[in-house]
Amino acid sequence: MLYLDYNATTPVSEQVRSRMVEYLQSNMYGNPSSGHALGKQMKSCWNDSLQKMASLLGCDESEVTVTSGGSEAVNTALFGCAALKPKCHIVTSSIEHYVVLEICKRLESQGHTITYVDANRDGVISANAVESAMTKDTGIVSVMGANNETGVIQPIAEIAAIARSHGALMVVDGCQAVGKIPMPVRELGVDILCAAGHKMYCPSGIGMMFVRQGLSLPPFILGAQQQSGKRAGTEPVLMAVGLAEACSETSQWFAENGHINQGAVKAEIESHITDRLKALGLRGTIHGSKAQRLPNTISLAVEGVKASLLIAPLSDTIAFSTGAACHSCGSVKISHVLKSMSVQEDLAVGTFRISLSRTPNAQDVIQGVDILLNACKDQLKAI
């Protein structure tokens, strides 16, 4: 099978797997909170892992909180900020992942007011649109680093500057961006950034959250005082070792311009898609093609096709998505992201998300794309 669904989740890399196995075989154990030698050994391993996470994000290790994943990180961030800014006005976007949208619904029921900024036709949440949405009561701005469906990268530094000028906290769901493009938190000027391990070749079940020094959020998970009181629960050292290795591997990939090389392969594939659409007499488009996008993400729409009906017949050949994996199974509901971009309905229902590995083989992907487009042609013939 050709796997083209890396935005949904990634396989565990060999480097991460090897490091985790090495840790397990070392027979290290003990509670990092314990004062004896075994506990101190585990604490040292934990701190070393935090340093590697912080290095990827460009922050101090004291600013990193380890969570069970991206969803917990975002919940901690937004509910924490809401506690610091009670019943304030919140500006977010209508293209956010459902975790942000659902939290905003809850916060609205608790007295906060929410403004949802729509994307433009290129999938971008413009800084000007965010500026126009700000009021004297705005306390929180939450915009994703890059969209999980289209791959469009958002102007976070510009939006963060606007939030800061209004005295608002800037929260970024970086789960789809971290690991694919550099996200240096200092340069971006954000207060909080969330990331998920399984999006960057680490097992699911762990995430991380940058919280700017000087900003103290109330803990979302209550209990003892682990992680300096920021999150209760015995530290998951094994998982942290895996995430730390994933961060180190990512840093090296960036240093070797892996993301730039990946983007070049994507451009080659998109050029082939354009040519193949013409050859087959299909009408289609690539969403967000005029915007800056993640180097691995292609959101392809074929007019008149029902993309969801092709997942099952091609499931043994190609793994792809028709939107965010969280809501794609059996659903023909138009993506809220594409609605926000004002994409016409016959293109929205014919949208496929193709997301590449860090080292994609262009010819393999092109072969898979051809199978997909031929299936589209066959479906249209049968109508």
mmCIF file of C-alpha atoms in Angstrom:
data_model
loop_
_atom_site.group_PDB
_atom_site.id
_atom_site.type_symbol
_atom_site.label_atom_id
_atom_site.label_comp_id
_atom_site.label_asym_id
_atom_site.label_seq_id
_atom_site.Cartn_x
_atom_site.Cartn_y
_atom_site.Cartn_z
ATOM 1 C CA MET A 1 0.000 0.000 0.000
ATOM 2 C CA LEU A 2 1.092 3.556 -0.756
ATOM 3 C CA TYR A 3 0.622 5.641 2.374
ATOM 4 C CA LEU A 4 -0.262 9.263 1.575
ATOM 5 C CA ASP A 5 -1.904 10.234 4.858
ATOM 6 C CA TYR A 6 1.011 11.583 6.904
ATOM 7 C CA ASN A 7 -1.065 14.528 8.141
ATOM 8 C CA ALA A 8 -3.361 12.063 9.904
ATOM 9 C CA THR A 9 -0.495 10.285 11.642
ATOM 10 C CA THR A 10 3.063 9.228 10.959
ATOM 11 C CA PRO A 11 4.768 5.880 11.459
ATOM 12 C CA VAL A 12 7.326 5.693 14.254
ATOM 13 C CA SER A 13 10.739 6.404 12.750
ATOM 14 C CA GLU A 14 13.510 3.863 13.042
ATOM 15 C CA GLN A 15 15.581 6.362 15.014
ATOM 16 C CA VAL A 16 12.791 6.957 17.538
ATOM 17 C CA ARG A 17 12.011 3.242 17.797
ATOM 18 C CA SER A 18 15.664 2.379 18.390
ATOM 19 C CA ARG A 19 16.056 4.993 21.096
ATOM 20 C CA MET A 20 12.936 3.818 22.921
ATOM 21 C CA VAL A 21 14.014 0.177 22.717
ATOM 22 C CA GLU A 22 17.460 1.151 23.989
ATOM 23 C CA TYR A 23 15.819 2.857 26.960
ATOM 24 C CA LEU A 24 13.668 -0.190 27.706
ATOM 25 C CA GLN A 25 16.619 -2.568 27.447
ATOM 26 C CA SER A 26 18.643 -0.425 29.846
ATOM 27 C CA ASN A 27 16.237 -1.537 32.590
ATOM 28 C CA MET A 28 16.052 1.989 33.920
ATOM 29 C CA TYR A 29 13.185 2.499 36.328
ATOM 30 C CA GLY A 30 12.200 4.648 39.242
ATOM 31 C CA ASN A 31 9.972 7.636 39.864
ATOM 32 C CA PRO A 32 11.566 10.915 38.719
ATOM 33 C CA SER A 33 10.131 12.565 41.839
ATOM 34 C CA SER A 34 11.976 10.167 44.166
ATOM 35 C CA GLY A 35 15.089 11.368 45.942
ATOM 36 C CA HIS A 36 17.077 8.138 45.695
ATOM 37 C CA ALA A 37 19.642 7.292 43.012
ATOM 38 C CA LEU A 38 17.166 5.557 40.677
ATOM 39 C CA GLY A 39 14.779 8.480 40.887
ATOM 40 C CA LYS A 40 17.587 10.951 40.178
ATOM 41 C CA GLN A 41 18.655 8.886 37.189
ATOM 42 C CA MET A 42 15.141 9.040 35.776
ATOM 43 C CA LYS A 43 14.924 12.765 36.501
ATOM 44 C CA SER A 44 18.141 13.322 34.589
ATOM 45 C CA CYS A 45 16.745 11.382 31.613
ATOM 46 C CA TRP A 46 13.545 13.431 31.817
ATOM 47 C CA ASN A 47 15.431 16.739 31.887
ATOM 48 C CA ASP A 48 17.571 15.690 28.952
ATOM 49 C CA SER A 49 14.405 14.963 26.979
ATOM 50 C CA LEU A 50 12.964 18.387 27.828
ATOM 51 C CA GLN A 51 16.148 20.038 26.559
ATOM 52 C CA LYS A 52 15.768 18.346 23.165
ATOM 53 C CA MET A 53 12.119 19.395 22.917
ATOM 54 C CA ALA A 54 13.018 22.960 23.854
ATOM 55 C CA SER A 55 15.824 23.006 21.295
ATOM 56 C CA LEU A 56 13.390 22.245 18.470
ATOM 57 C CA LEU A 57 11.014 25.002 19.586
ATOM 58 C CA GLY A 58 13.755 27.516 20.347
ATOM 59 C CA CYS A 59 12.887 28.030 24.006
ATOM 60 C CA ASP A 60 14.066 27.158 27.496
ATOM 61 C CA GLU A 61 13.321 23.711 28.887
ATOM 62 C CA SER A 62 11.446 25.335 31.787
ATOM 63 C CA GLU A 63 8.902 26.573 29.227
ATOM 64 C CA VAL A 64 8.018 23.071 27.996
ATOM 65 C CA THR A 65 5.189 21.019 29.496
ATOM 66 C CA VAL A 66 4.749 17.412 28.411
ATOM 67 C CA THR A 67 1.155 16.291 27.818
ATOM 68 C CA SER A 68 -0.624 13.152 26.632
ATOM 69 C CA GLY A 69 -1.015 14.630 23.153
ATOM 70 C CA GLY A 70 -2.071 17.630 21.134
ATOM 71 C CA SER A 71 -5.676 17.649 22.316
ATOM 72 C CA GLU A 72 -4.685 17.817 25.980
ATOM 73 C CA ALA A 73 -2.182 20.560 25.206
ATOM 74 C CA VAL A 74 -4.784 22.685 23.414
ATOM 75 C CA ASN A 75 -7.364 22.089 26.157
ATOM 76 C CA THR A 76 -4.813 23.076 28.794
ATOM 77 C CA ALA A 77 -3.874 26.180 26.836
ATOM 78 C CA LEU A 78 -7.317 27.531 26.052
ATOM 79 C CA PHE A 79 -9.066 26.667 29.300
ATOM 80 C CA GLY A 80 -6.028 27.954 31.171
ATOM 81 C CA CYS A 81 -6.034 31.252 29.309
ATOM 82 C CA ALA A 82 -9.788 31.553 29.760
ATOM 83 C CA ALA A 83 -9.312 31.198 33.523
ATOM 84 C CA LEU A 84 -6.820 34.055 33.426
ATOM 85 C CA LYS A 85 -9.122 36.151 31.219
ATOM 86 C CA PRO A 86 -12.622 35.409 32.565
ATOM 87 C CA LYS A 87 -15.537 36.080 30.213
ATOM 88 C CA CYS A 88 -13.319 37.861 27.733
ATOM 89 C CA HIS A 89 -13.690 38.173 23.981
ATOM 90 C CA ILE A 90 -11.842 35.461 22.016
ATOM 91 C CA VAL A 91 -10.771 35.725 18.397
ATOM 92 C CA THR A 92 -10.172 32.472 16.536
ATOM 93 C CA SER A 93 -10.641 31.199 12.996
ATOM 94 C CA SER A 94 -13.344 29.126 11.357
ATOM 95 C CA ILE A 95 -10.728 26.740 9.919
ATOM 96 C CA GLU A 96 -9.360 25.521 13.261
ATOM 97 C CA HIS A 97 -9.154 21.854 14.187
ATOM 98 C CA TYR A 98 -12.246 20.601 15.966
ATOM 99 C CA VAL A 99 -10.437 20.599 19.306
ATOM 100 C CA VAL A 100 -10.297 24.408 19.212
ATOM 101 C CA LEU A 101 -13.813 24.792 17.852
ATOM 102 C CA GLU A 102 -15.324 22.524 20.509
ATOM 103 C CA ILE A 103 -13.442 24.277 23.312
ATOM 104 C CA CYS A 104 -14.690 27.631 22.031
ATOM 105 C CA LYS A 105 -18.273 26.337 22.132
ATOM 106 C CA ARG A 106 -17.776 25.377 25.771
ATOM 107 C CA LEU A 107 -16.175 28.705 26.631
ATOM 108 C CA GLU A 108 -19.030 30.549 24.944
ATOM 109 C CA SER A 109 -21.492 28.691 27.163
ATOM 110 C CA GLN A 110 -19.438 29.880 30.148
ATOM 111 C CA GLY A 111 -19.756 33.546 29.269
ATOM 112 C CA HIS A 112 -16.971 34.217 26.786
ATOM 113 C CA THR A 113 -17.788 35.809 23.437
ATOM 114 C CA ILE A 114 -16.212 34.305 20.317
ATOM 115 C CA THR A 115 -15.461 35.807 16.921
ATOM 116 C CA TYR A 116 -14.634 33.348 14.135
ATOM 117 C CA VAL A 117 -12.533 34.861 11.358
ATOM 118 C CA ASP A 118 -13.020 33.251 7.942
ATOM 119 C CA ALA A 119 -10.158 32.346 5.644
ATOM 120 C CA ASN A 120 -9.745 34.039 2.313
ATOM 121 C CA ARG A 121 -10.055 32.013 -0.889
ATOM 122 C CA ASP A 122 -6.416 30.962 -0.552
ATOM 123 C CA GLY A 123 -7.055 29.503 2.901
ATOM 124 C CA VAL A 124 -5.221 32.264 4.772
ATOM 125 C CA ILE A 125 -6.413 33.924 7.976
ATOM 126 C CA SER A 126 -5.166 37.403 7.201
ATOM 127 C CA ALA A 127 -3.664 39.591 9.896
ATOM 128 C CA ASN A 128 -5.931 42.421 8.752
ATOM 129 C CA ALA A 129 -9.011 40.278 9.307
ATOM 130 C CA VAL A 130 -7.823 39.419 12.813
ATOM 131 C CA GLU A 131 -7.109 43.102 13.512
ATOM 132 C CA SER A 132 -10.656 43.996 12.426
ATOM 133 C CA ALA A 133 -12.095 41.378 14.799
ATOM 134 C CA MET A 134 -10.257 42.699 17.865
ATOM 135 C CA THR A 135 -12.166 44.674 20.499
ATOM 136 C CA LYS A 136 -11.244 46.326 23.777
ATOM 137 C CA ASP A 137 -12.400 43.141 25.517
ATOM 138 C CA THR A 138 -10.291 40.687 23.468
ATOM 139 C CA GLY A 139 -8.206 38.591 25.823
ATOM 140 C CA ILE A 140 -7.266 35.576 23.713
ATOM 141 C CA VAL A 141 -6.354 35.019 20.061
ATOM 142 C CA SER A 142 -6.102 31.415 18.872
ATOM 143 C CA VAL A 143 -5.000 30.630 15.311
ATOM 144 C CA MET A 144 -3.455 27.389 14.062
ATOM 145 C CA GLY A 145 0.085 27.338 12.706
ATOM 146 C CA ALA A 146 -0.880 25.471 9.531
ATOM 147 C CA ASN A 147 -4.162 23.991 8.421
ATOM 148 C CA ASN A 148 -4.439 20.216 8.647
ATOM 149 C CA GLU A 149 -6.520 19.891 5.470
ATOM 150 C CA THR A 150 -5.032 22.388 3.015
ATOM 151 C CA GLY A 151 -1.567 22.734 4.530
ATOM 152 C CA VAL A 152 -1.825 26.525 4.311
ATOM 153 C CA ILE A 153 0.614 28.179 6.704
ATOM 154 C CA GLN A 154 -0.870 31.044 8.693
ATOM 155 C CA PRO A 155 0.889 34.407 9.321
ATOM 156 C CA ILE A 156 1.418 33.678 13.004
ATOM 157 C CA ALA A 157 4.114 36.287 13.670
ATOM 158 C CA GLU A 158 1.891 39.067 12.277
ATOM 159 C CA ILE A 159 -1.168 37.865 14.175
ATOM 160 C CA ALA A 160 0.821 37.466 17.397
ATOM 161 C CA ALA A 161 2.030 41.058 17.097
ATOM 162 C CA ILE A 162 -1.587 42.203 16.811
ATOM 163 C CA ALA A 163 -2.614 40.142 19.835
ATOM 164 C CA ARG A 164 0.280 41.538 21.847
ATOM 165 C CA SER A 165 -0.584 45.131 20.920
ATOM 166 C CA HIS A 166 -4.073 44.565 22.332
ATOM 167 C CA GLY A 167 -2.826 42.864 25.499
ATOM 168 C CA ALA A 168 -4.276 39.531 24.397
ATOM 169 C CA LEU A 169 -2.696 36.093 24.814
ATOM 170 C CA MET A 170 -1.657 34.345 21.592
ATOM 171 C CA VAL A 171 -2.319 30.599 21.467
ATOM 172 C CA VAL A 172 -1.190 28.472 18.521
ATOM 173 C CA ASP A 173 -2.322 24.951 17.738
ATOM 174 C CA GLY A 174 0.915 23.911 16.089
ATOM 175 C CA CYS A 175 0.141 20.198 15.884
ATOM 176 C CA GLN A 176 0.211 20.089 12.092
ATOM 177 C CA ALA A 177 3.078 22.547 11.673
ATOM 178 C CA VAL A 178 5.629 21.377 14.246
ATOM 179 C CA GLY A 179 7.842 18.748 12.639
ATOM 180 C CA LYS A 180 7.085 19.921 9.087
ATOM 181 C CA ILE A 181 8.363 23.498 9.187
ATOM 182 C CA PRO A 182 10.468 25.373 11.750
ATOM 183 C CA MET A 183 8.269 26.984 14.421
ATOM 184 C CA PRO A 184 10.680 29.113 16.523
ATOM 185 C CA VAL A 185 8.466 30.416 19.299
ATOM 186 C CA ARG A 186 10.619 33.433 20.152
ATOM 187 C CA GLU A 187 10.627 34.684 16.571
ATOM 188 C CA LEU A 188 6.911 34.053 16.222
ATOM 189 C CA GLY A 189 6.196 35.973 19.426
ATOM 190 C CA VAL A 190 3.543 33.552 20.678
ATOM 191 C CA ASP A 191 2.546 32.945 24.281
ATOM 192 C CA ILE A 192 1.614 29.275 23.875
ATOM 193 C CA LEU A 193 2.252 26.681 21.180
ATOM 194 C CA CYS A 194 0.988 23.083 21.211
ATOM 195 C CA ALA A 195 2.399 20.039 19.401
ATOM 196 C CA ALA A 196 1.612 16.333 19.028
ATOM 197 C CA GLY A 197 4.182 13.541 18.916
ATOM 198 C CA HIS A 198 2.350 11.301 16.460
ATOM 199 C CA LYS A 199 2.529 13.992 13.778
ATOM 200 C CA MET A 200 6.348 13.843 13.876
ATOM 201 C CA TYR A 201 7.246 10.134 13.754
ATOM 202 C CA CYS A 202 6.750 9.439 17.464
ATOM 203 C CA PRO A 203 4.112 7.129 18.969
ATOM 204 C CA SER A 204 0.754 8.660 19.814
ATOM 205 C CA GLY A 205 0.083 9.355 23.476
ATOM 206 C CA ILE A 206 2.478 12.252 24.015
ATOM 207 C CA GLY A 207 2.547 15.919 23.128
ATOM 208 C CA MET A 208 4.235 19.074 24.306
ATOM 209 C CA MET A 209 3.277 22.639 25.028
ATOM 210 C CA PHE A 210 5.403 25.775 25.072
ATOM 211 C CA VAL A 211 4.218 28.324 27.630
ATOM 212 C CA ARG A 212 6.105 31.606 27.640
ATOM 213 C CA GLN A 213 8.159 32.314 30.740
ATOM 214 C CA GLY A 214 6.232 34.571 33.072
ATOM 215 C CA LEU A 215 2.850 33.184 32.001
ATOM 216 C CA SER A 216 1.458 30.776 34.598
ATOM 217 C CA LEU A 217 -1.538 28.703 33.569
ATOM 218 C CA PRO A 218 -3.700 26.874 36.110
ATOM 219 C CA PRO A 219 -3.067 23.117 35.687
ATOM 220 C CA PHE A 220 -5.611 21.197 33.618
ATOM 221 C CA ILE A 221 -4.669 17.863 35.224
ATOM 222 C CA LEU A 222 -4.845 18.140 39.009
ATOM 223 C CA GLY A 223 -2.909 16.105 41.543
ATOM 224 C CA ALA A 224 0.663 16.267 42.767
ATOM 225 C CA GLN A 225 3.252 18.854 41.733
ATOM 226 C CA GLN A 226 5.009 17.124 38.846
ATOM 227 C CA GLN A 227 6.394 19.307 36.068
ATOM 228 C CA SER A 228 6.748 22.220 38.495
ATOM 229 C CA GLY A 229 3.044 22.065 39.277
ATOM 230 C CA LYS A 230 2.050 22.569 35.639
ATOM 231 C CA ARG A 231 0.680 19.040 35.073
ATOM 232 C CA ALA A 232 0.066 16.337 37.643
ATOM 233 C CA GLY A 233 0.959 12.704 37.041
ATOM 234 C CA THR A 234 4.138 10.669 37.161
ATOM 235 C CA GLU A 235 6.320 11.745 34.273
ATOM 236 C CA PRO A 236 6.099 9.364 31.255
ATOM 237 C CA VAL A 237 9.843 9.066 30.763
ATOM 238 C CA LEU A 238 9.725 6.420 28.024
ATOM 239 C CA MET A 239 7.358 8.493 25.908
ATOM 240 C CA ALA A 240 9.418 11.617 26.561
ATOM 241 C CA VAL A 241 12.532 9.792 25.379
ATOM 242 C CA GLY A 242 10.707 8.984 22.148
ATOM 243 C CA LEU A 243 9.449 12.529 21.620
ATOM 244 C CA ALA A 244 12.881 13.950 22.428
ATOM 245 C CA GLU A 245 14.449 11.712 19.793
ATOM 246 C CA ALA A 246 11.774 12.775 17.306
ATOM 247 C CA CYS A 247 12.615 16.416 18.059
ATOM 248 C CA SER A 248 16.336 15.785 17.562
ATOM 249 C CA GLU A 249 15.657 13.944 14.314
ATOM 250 C CA THR A 250 13.454 16.820 13.142
ATOM 251 C CA SER A 251 16.090 19.419 14.015
ATOM 252 C CA GLN A 252 18.635 17.491 11.963
ATOM 253 C CA TRP A 253 16.179 17.190 9.060
ATOM 254 C CA PHE A 254 15.692 20.960 9.068
ATOM 255 C CA ALA A 255 19.462 21.525 9.249
ATOM 256 C CA GLU A 256 19.868 19.373 6.140
ATOM 257 C CA ASN A 257 17.077 21.330 4.354
ATOM 258 C CA GLY A 258 14.845 18.267 4.350
ATOM 259 C CA HIS A 259 11.700 20.395 4.345
ATOM 260 C CA ILE A 260 12.950 22.337 1.316
ATOM 261 C CA ASN A 261 13.763 19.138 -0.567
ATOM 262 C CA GLN A 262 10.355 17.737 0.366
ATOM 263 C CA GLY A 263 8.702 20.872 -1.012
ATOM 264 C CA ALA A 264 10.538 20.444 -4.306
ATOM 265 C CA VAL A 265 9.191 16.904 -4.637
ATOM 266 C CA LYS A 266 5.700 18.171 -3.862
ATOM 267 C CA ALA A 267 6.024 20.784 -6.611
ATOM 268 C CA GLU A 268 7.005 18.052 -9.086
ATOM 269 C CA ILE A 269 3.958 15.997 -8.076
ATOM 270 C CA GLU A 270 1.631 18.980 -8.360
ATOM 271 C CA SER A 271 2.961 19.736 -11.827
ATOM 272 C CA HIS A 272 2.183 16.160 -12.819
ATOM 273 C CA ILE A 273 -1.312 16.460 -11.338
ATOM 274 C CA THR A 274 -2.005 19.530 -13.467
ATOM 275 C CA ASP A 275 -0.835 17.765 -16.634
ATOM 276 C CA ARG A 276 -2.739 14.572 -15.818
ATOM 277 C CA LEU A 277 -5.989 16.429 -15.138
ATOM 278 C CA LYS A 278 -5.780 17.953 -18.621
ATOM 279 C CA ALA A 279 -4.919 14.633 -20.233
ATOM 280 C CA LEU A 280 -7.955 12.956 -18.660
ATOM 281 C CA GLY A 281 -10.278 15.862 -19.389
ATOM 282 C CA LEU A 282 -10.921 16.460 -15.700
ATOM 283 C CA ARG A 283 -11.563 19.832 -14.120
ATOM 284 C CA GLY A 284 -9.726 20.336 -10.874
ATOM 285 C CA THR A 285 -7.755 22.610 -8.634
ATOM 286 C CA ILE A 286 -5.269 22.548 -5.781
ATOM 287 C CA HIS A 287 -6.618 24.433 -2.793
ATOM 288 C CA GLY A 288 -4.361 27.146 -1.428
ATOM 289 C CA SER A 289 -1.975 26.899 -4.368
ATOM 290 C CA LYS A 290 -1.268 30.640 -4.217
ATOM 291 C CA ALA A 291 -0.504 30.577 -0.498
ATOM 292 C CA GLN A 292 2.505 29.413 1.469
ATOM 293 C CA ARG A 293 1.835 25.776 2.372
ATOM 294 C CA LEU A 294 3.390 22.905 4.256
ATOM 295 C CA PRO A 295 5.977 21.170 2.075
ATOM 296 C CA ASN A 296 4.163 17.834 2.268
ATOM 297 C CA THR A 297 0.481 18.693 1.773
ATOM 298 C CA ILE A 298 -1.620 18.687 -1.395
ATOM 299 C CA SER A 299 -5.348 19.401 -1.194
ATOM 300 C CA LEU A 300 -6.655 18.353 -4.584
ATOM 301 C CA ALA A 301 -10.222 18.866 -5.788
ATOM 302 C CA VAL A 302 -11.738 17.166 -8.840
ATOM 303 C CA GLU A 303 -15.010 18.678 -9.998
ATOM 304 C CA GLY A 304 -18.061 16.379 -10.000
ATOM 305 C CA VAL A 305 -16.365 13.564 -8.073
ATOM 306 C CA LYS A 306 -17.502 12.283 -4.681
ATOM 307 C CA ALA A 307 -14.132 11.742 -3.040
ATOM 308 C CA SER A 308 -15.493 9.859 -0.052
ATOM 309 C CA LEU A 309 -16.809 7.094 -2.319
ATOM 310 C CA LEU A 310 -13.292 6.292 -3.513
ATOM 311 C CA ILE A 311 -11.737 5.609 -0.112
ATOM 312 C CA ALA A 312 -13.176 2.078 0.211
ATOM 313 C CA PRO A 313 -12.440 0.756 -3.321
ATOM 314 C CA LEU A 314 -8.871 2.100 -3.179
ATOM 315 C CA SER A 315 -8.261 1.242 0.484
ATOM 316 C CA ASP A 316 -5.907 -1.659 -0.282
ATOM 317 C CA THR A 317 -3.895 0.409 -2.753
ATOM 318 C CA ILE A 318 -3.625 3.988 -1.488
ATOM 319 C CA ALA A 319 -4.168 5.531 1.921
ATOM 320 C CA PHE A 320 -5.370 9.115 1.625
ATOM 321 C CA SER A 321 -7.946 11.360 3.218
ATOM 322 C CA THR A 322 -10.868 13.445 2.053
ATOM 323 C CA GLY A 323 -10.371 15.954 4.853
ATOM 324 C CA ALA A 324 -9.223 15.730 8.455
ATOM 325 C CA ALA A 325 -8.998 12.051 9.454
ATOM 326 C CA CYS A 326 -11.089 12.791 12.550
ATOM 327 C CA HIS A 327 -14.229 13.186 10.461
ATOM 328 C CA SER A 328 -13.532 11.499 7.139
ATOM 329 C CA CYS A 329 -14.800 7.941 7.688
ATOM 330 C CA GLY A 330 -17.992 7.518 5.733
ATOM 331 C CA SER A 331 -18.756 11.226 5.801
ATOM 332 C CA VAL A 332 -19.750 13.321 2.783
ATOM 333 C CA LYS A 333 -20.267 16.470 4.816
ATOM 334 C CA ILE A 334 -18.478 19.423 3.278
ATOM 335 C CA SER A 335 -15.367 20.340 5.215
ATOM 336 C CA HIS A 336 -15.751 23.399 7.440
ATOM 337 C CA VAL A 337 -12.335 24.492 6.208
ATOM 338 C CA LEU A 338 -13.431 24.522 2.570
ATOM 339 C CA LYS A 339 -16.681 26.266 3.525
ATOM 340 C CA SER A 340 -14.668 28.990 5.192
ATOM 341 C CA MET A 341 -12.643 29.370 1.982
ATOM 342 C CA SER A 342 -15.896 29.717 -0.029
ATOM 343 C CA VAL A 343 -15.068 26.657 -2.140
ATOM 344 C CA GLN A 344 -17.993 25.703 -4.370
ATOM 345 C CA GLU A 345 -19.817 22.554 -3.335
ATOM 346 C CA ASP A 346 -18.965 20.356 -6.322
ATOM 347 C CA LEU A 347 -15.268 20.983 -5.691
ATOM 348 C CA ALA A 348 -15.543 20.612 -1.925
ATOM 349 C CA VAL A 349 -17.054 17.113 -2.094
ATOM 350 C CA GLY A 350 -14.396 16.128 -4.636
ATOM 351 C CA THR A 351 -11.453 17.083 -2.425
ATOM 352 C CA PHE A 352 -8.642 14.672 -1.585
ATOM 353 C CA ARG A 353 -5.843 15.338 0.878
ATOM 354 C CA ILE A 354 -2.511 13.859 -0.113
ATOM 355 C CA SER A 355 0.192 14.235 2.533
ATOM 356 C CA LEU A 356 3.738 13.054 1.967
ATOM 357 C CA SER A 357 6.462 11.514 4.078
ATOM 358 C CA ARG A 358 9.691 13.357 4.862
ATOM 359 C CA THR A 359 11.478 11.474 2.086
ATOM 360 C CA PRO A 360 8.855 10.916 -0.602
ATOM 361 C CA ASN A 361 9.639 8.974 -3.751
ATOM 362 C CA ALA A 362 8.187 11.170 -6.475
ATOM 363 C CA GLN A 363 7.593 8.341 -8.942
ATOM 364 C CA ASP A 364 5.769 6.201 -6.357
ATOM 365 C CA VAL A 365 3.505 9.102 -5.436
ATOM 366 C CA ILE A 366 2.901 9.977 -9.078
ATOM 367 C CA GLN A 367 1.894 6.371 -9.730
ATOM 368 C CA GLY A 368 -0.553 6.590 -6.824
ATOM 369 C CA VAL A 369 -1.910 9.908 -8.074
ATOM 370 C CA ASP A 370 -2.512 8.362 -11.485
ATOM 371 C CA ILE A 371 -4.496 5.532 -9.903
ATOM 372 C CA LEU A 372 -6.536 8.080 -7.967
ATOM 373 C CA LEU A 373 -7.243 10.286 -10.985
ATOM 374 C CA ASN A 374 -8.134 7.294 -13.145
ATOM 375 C CA ALA A 375 -10.628 6.274 -10.453
ATOM 376 C CA CYS A 376 -12.075 9.772 -10.595
ATOM 377 C CA LYS A 377 -12.456 9.472 -14.357
ATOM 378 C CA ASP A 378 -14.172 6.084 -13.992
ATOM 379 C CA GLN A 379 -16.570 7.439 -11.380
ATOM 380 C CA LEU A 380 -17.604 10.314 -13.661
ATOM 381 C CA LYS A 381 -18.131 7.909 -16.562
ATOM 382 C CA ALA A 382 -20.486 5.846 -14.424
ATOM 383 C CA ILE A 383 -22.703 8.801 -13.527
#
